[in-house]
PDB file of C-alpha atoms in Angstrom:
ATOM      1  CA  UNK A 483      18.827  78.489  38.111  1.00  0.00           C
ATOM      2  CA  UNK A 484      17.771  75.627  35.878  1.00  0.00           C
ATOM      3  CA  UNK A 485      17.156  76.727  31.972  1.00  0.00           C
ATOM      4  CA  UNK A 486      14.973  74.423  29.869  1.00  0.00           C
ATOM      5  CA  UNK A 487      14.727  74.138  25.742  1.00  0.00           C
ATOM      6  CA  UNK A 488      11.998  71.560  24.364  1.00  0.00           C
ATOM      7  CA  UNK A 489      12.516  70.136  20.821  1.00  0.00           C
ATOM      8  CA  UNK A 490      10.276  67.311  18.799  1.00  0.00           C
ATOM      9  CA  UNK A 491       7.529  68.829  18.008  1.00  0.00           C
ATOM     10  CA  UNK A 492       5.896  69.036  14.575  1.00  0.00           C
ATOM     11  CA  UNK A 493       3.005  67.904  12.373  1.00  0.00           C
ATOM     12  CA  UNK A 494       1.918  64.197  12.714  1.00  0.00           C
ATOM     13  CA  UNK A 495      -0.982  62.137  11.920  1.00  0.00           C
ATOM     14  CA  UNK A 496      -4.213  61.150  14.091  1.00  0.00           C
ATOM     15  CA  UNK A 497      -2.283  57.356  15.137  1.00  0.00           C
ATOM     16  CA  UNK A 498       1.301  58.606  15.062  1.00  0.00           C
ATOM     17  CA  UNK A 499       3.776  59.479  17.369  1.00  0.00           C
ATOM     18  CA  UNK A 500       6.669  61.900  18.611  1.00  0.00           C
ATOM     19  CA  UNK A 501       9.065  62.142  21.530  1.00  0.00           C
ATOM     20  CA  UNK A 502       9.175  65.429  22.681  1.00  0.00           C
ATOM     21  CA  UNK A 503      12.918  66.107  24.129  1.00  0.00           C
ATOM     22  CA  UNK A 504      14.054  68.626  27.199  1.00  0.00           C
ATOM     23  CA  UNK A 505      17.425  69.557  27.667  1.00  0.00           C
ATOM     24  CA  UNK A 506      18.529  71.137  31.158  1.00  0.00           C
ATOM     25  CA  UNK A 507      21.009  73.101  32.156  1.00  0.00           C
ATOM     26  CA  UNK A 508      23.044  72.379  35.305  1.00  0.00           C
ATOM     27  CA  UNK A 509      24.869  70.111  37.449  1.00  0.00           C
ATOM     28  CA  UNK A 510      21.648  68.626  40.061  1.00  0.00           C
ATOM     29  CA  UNK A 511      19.801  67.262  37.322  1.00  0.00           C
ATOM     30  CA  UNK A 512      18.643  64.341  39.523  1.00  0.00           C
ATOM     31  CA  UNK A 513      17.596  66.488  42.274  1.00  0.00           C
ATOM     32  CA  UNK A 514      14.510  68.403  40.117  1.00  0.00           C
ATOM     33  CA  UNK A 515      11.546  66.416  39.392  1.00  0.00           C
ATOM     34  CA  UNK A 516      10.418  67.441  36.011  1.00  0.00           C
ATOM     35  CA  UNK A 517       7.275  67.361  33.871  1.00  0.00           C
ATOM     36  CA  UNK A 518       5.010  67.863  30.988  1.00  0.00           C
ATOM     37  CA  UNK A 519       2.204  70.356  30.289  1.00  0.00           C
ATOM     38  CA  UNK A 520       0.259  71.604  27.432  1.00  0.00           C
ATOM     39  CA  UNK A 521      -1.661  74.118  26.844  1.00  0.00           C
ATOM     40  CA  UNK A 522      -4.612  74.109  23.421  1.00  0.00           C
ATOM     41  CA  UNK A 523      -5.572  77.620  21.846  1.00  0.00           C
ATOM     42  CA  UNK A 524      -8.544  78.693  24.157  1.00  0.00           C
ATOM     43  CA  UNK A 525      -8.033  76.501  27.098  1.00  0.00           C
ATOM     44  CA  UNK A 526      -6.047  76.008  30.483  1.00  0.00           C
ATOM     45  CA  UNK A 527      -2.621  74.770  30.775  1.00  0.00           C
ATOM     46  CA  UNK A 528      -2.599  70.925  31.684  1.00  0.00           C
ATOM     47  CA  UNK A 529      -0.716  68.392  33.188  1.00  0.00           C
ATOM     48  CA  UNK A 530       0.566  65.765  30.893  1.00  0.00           C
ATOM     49  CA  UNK A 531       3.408  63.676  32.964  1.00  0.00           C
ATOM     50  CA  UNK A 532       5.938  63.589  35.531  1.00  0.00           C
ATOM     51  CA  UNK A 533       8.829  61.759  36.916  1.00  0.00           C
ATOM     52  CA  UNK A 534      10.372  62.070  40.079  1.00  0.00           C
ATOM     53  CA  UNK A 535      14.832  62.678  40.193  1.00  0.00           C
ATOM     54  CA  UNK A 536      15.769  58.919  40.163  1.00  0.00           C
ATOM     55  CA  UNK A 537      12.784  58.068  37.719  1.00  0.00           C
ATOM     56  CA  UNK A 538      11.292  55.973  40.601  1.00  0.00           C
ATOM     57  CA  UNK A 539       8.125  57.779  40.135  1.00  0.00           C
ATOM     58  CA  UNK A 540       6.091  59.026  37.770  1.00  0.00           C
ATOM     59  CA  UNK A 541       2.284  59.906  37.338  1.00  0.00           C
ATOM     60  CA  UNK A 542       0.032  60.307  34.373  1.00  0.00           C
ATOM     61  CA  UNK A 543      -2.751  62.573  33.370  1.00  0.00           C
ATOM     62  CA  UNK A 544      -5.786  60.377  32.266  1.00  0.00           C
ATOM     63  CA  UNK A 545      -5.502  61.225  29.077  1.00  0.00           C
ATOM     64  CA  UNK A 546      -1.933  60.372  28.851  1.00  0.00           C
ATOM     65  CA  UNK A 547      -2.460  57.155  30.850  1.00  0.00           C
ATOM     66  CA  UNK A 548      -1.445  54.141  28.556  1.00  0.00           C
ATOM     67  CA  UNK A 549      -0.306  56.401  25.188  1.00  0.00           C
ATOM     68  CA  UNK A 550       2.375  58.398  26.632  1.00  0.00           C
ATOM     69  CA  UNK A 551       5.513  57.474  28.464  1.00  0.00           C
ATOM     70  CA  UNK A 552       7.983  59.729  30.354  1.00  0.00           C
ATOM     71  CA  UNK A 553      11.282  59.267  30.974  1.00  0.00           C
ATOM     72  CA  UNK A 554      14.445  61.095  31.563  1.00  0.00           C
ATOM     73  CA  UNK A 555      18.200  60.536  31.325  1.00  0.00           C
ATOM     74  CA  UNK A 556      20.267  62.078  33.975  1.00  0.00           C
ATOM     75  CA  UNK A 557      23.455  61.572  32.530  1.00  0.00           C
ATOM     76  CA  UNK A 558      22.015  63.867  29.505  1.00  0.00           C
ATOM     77  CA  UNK A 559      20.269  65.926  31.946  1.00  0.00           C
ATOM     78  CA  UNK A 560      17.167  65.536  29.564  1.00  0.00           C
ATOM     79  CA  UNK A 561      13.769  64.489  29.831  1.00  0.00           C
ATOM     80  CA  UNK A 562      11.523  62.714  27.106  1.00  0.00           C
ATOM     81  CA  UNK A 563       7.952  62.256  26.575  1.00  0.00           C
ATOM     82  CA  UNK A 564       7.086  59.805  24.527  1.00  0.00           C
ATOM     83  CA  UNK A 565       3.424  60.060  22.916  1.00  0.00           C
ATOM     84  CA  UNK A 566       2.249  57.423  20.821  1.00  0.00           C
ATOM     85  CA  UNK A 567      -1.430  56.990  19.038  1.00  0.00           C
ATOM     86  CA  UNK A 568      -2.071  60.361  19.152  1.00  0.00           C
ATOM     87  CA  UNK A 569      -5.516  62.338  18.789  1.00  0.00           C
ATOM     88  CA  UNK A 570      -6.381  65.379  17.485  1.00  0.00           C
ATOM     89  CA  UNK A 571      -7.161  66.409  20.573  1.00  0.00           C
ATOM     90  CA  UNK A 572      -3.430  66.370  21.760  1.00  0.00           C
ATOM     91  CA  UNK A 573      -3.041  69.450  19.464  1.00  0.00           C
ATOM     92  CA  UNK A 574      -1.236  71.761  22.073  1.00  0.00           C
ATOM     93  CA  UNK A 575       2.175  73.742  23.247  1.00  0.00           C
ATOM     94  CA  UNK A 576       4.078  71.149  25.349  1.00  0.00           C
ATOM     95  CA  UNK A 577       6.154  72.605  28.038  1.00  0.00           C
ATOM     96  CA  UNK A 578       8.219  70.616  30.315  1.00  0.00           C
ATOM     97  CA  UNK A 579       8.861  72.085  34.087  1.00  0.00           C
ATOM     98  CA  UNK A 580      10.976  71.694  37.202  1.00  0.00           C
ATOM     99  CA  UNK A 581      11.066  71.885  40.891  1.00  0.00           C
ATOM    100  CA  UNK A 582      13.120  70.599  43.502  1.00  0.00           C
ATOM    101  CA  UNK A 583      12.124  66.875  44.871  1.00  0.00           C
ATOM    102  CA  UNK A 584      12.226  68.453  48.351  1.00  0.00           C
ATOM    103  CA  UNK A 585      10.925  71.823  49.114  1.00  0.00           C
ATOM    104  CA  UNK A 586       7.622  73.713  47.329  1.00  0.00           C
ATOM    105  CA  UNK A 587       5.794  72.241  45.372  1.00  0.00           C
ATOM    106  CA  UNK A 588       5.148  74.988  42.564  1.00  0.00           C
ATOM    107  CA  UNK A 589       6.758  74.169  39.583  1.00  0.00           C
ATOM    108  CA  UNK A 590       9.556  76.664  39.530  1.00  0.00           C
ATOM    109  CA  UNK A 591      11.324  76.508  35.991  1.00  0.00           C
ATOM    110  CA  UNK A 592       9.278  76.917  32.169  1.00  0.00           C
ATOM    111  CA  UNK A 593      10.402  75.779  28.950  1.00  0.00           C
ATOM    112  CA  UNK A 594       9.208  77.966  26.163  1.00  0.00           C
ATOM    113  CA  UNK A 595       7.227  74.939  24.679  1.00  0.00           C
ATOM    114  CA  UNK A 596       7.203  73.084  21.276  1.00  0.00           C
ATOM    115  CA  UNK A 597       4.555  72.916  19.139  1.00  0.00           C
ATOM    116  CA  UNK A 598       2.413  69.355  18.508  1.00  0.00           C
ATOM    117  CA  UNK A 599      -0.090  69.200  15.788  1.00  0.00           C
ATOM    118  CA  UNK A 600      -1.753  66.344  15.242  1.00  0.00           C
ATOM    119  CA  UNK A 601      -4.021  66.119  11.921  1.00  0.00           C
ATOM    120  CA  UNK A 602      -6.876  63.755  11.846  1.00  0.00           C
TER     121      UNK A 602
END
C-alpha cells in the first residue's frame, strides 16, 4: 500500500512558477513509477508528467513539454513537479500517482490533489 499527500499549490501569476511536492509512504520508493495529472472544473483528468523508479525516464504531456520538469528524490521518497511560465490555462487539481515499474499498467495509487491557480 503506497499513501500519497501533494503540497505547493496556491495562487500565482500568468509567468510564474511553483513546484508541486509528493511525499510517499513506504520502503520501495524506487520500484513505483510515479506521475502528474490534473484535472480543470468541467473537463477530463490529464496527464501532466512522469518518471520512471531510477529517474531514467520520464515523458511529458505537450503542454508540459519545455515549462515543466519532473523529478523525484528517492532518498525522500518524494516526487516534484516543477512548472515554470505558467498559463491560465494550467488552472487545475494536480494529483500525482503510482504503479509498479513492472506489472499493470493502471495507475494504482491517488493523491488527493493540490490546488494551482494561475491568474492572468
Amino acid at each position: 500500500q503506497v499513501q500519497l499527500v501533494e503540497s505547493g499549490g496556491g495562487l500565482v501569476q500568468a509567468g510564474g512558477s511553483l513546484r508541486l511536492s509528493c511525499a510517499a509512504s513506504g520502503r520501495t520508493f524506487s520500484s513505483y513509477r510515479m506521475g502528474w495529472f490534473r484535472q480543470a472544473p468541467g473537463k477530463e483528468r490529464e496527464f501532466v508528467a512522469r518518471i520512471s523508479g531510477n529517474s531514467g525516464n520520464t515523458n511529458y504531456a505537450e503542454s508540459a513539454k519545455g515549462r515543466f520538469t519532473i523529478s523525484r528524490d528517492n532518498a525522500k521518497n518524494t516526487v516534484y513537479l516543477q512548472m515554470n511560465s505558467l498559463k491560465p490555462e494550467d488552472t487545475a487539481v494536480y494529483a500525482c500517482a503510482a504503479r509498479l515499474e513492472i506489472g499493470p499498467i493502471t495507475w494504482k495509487y491517488w493523491g488527493q490533489g493540490t490546488q494551482v491557480t494561475v491568474s492572468s
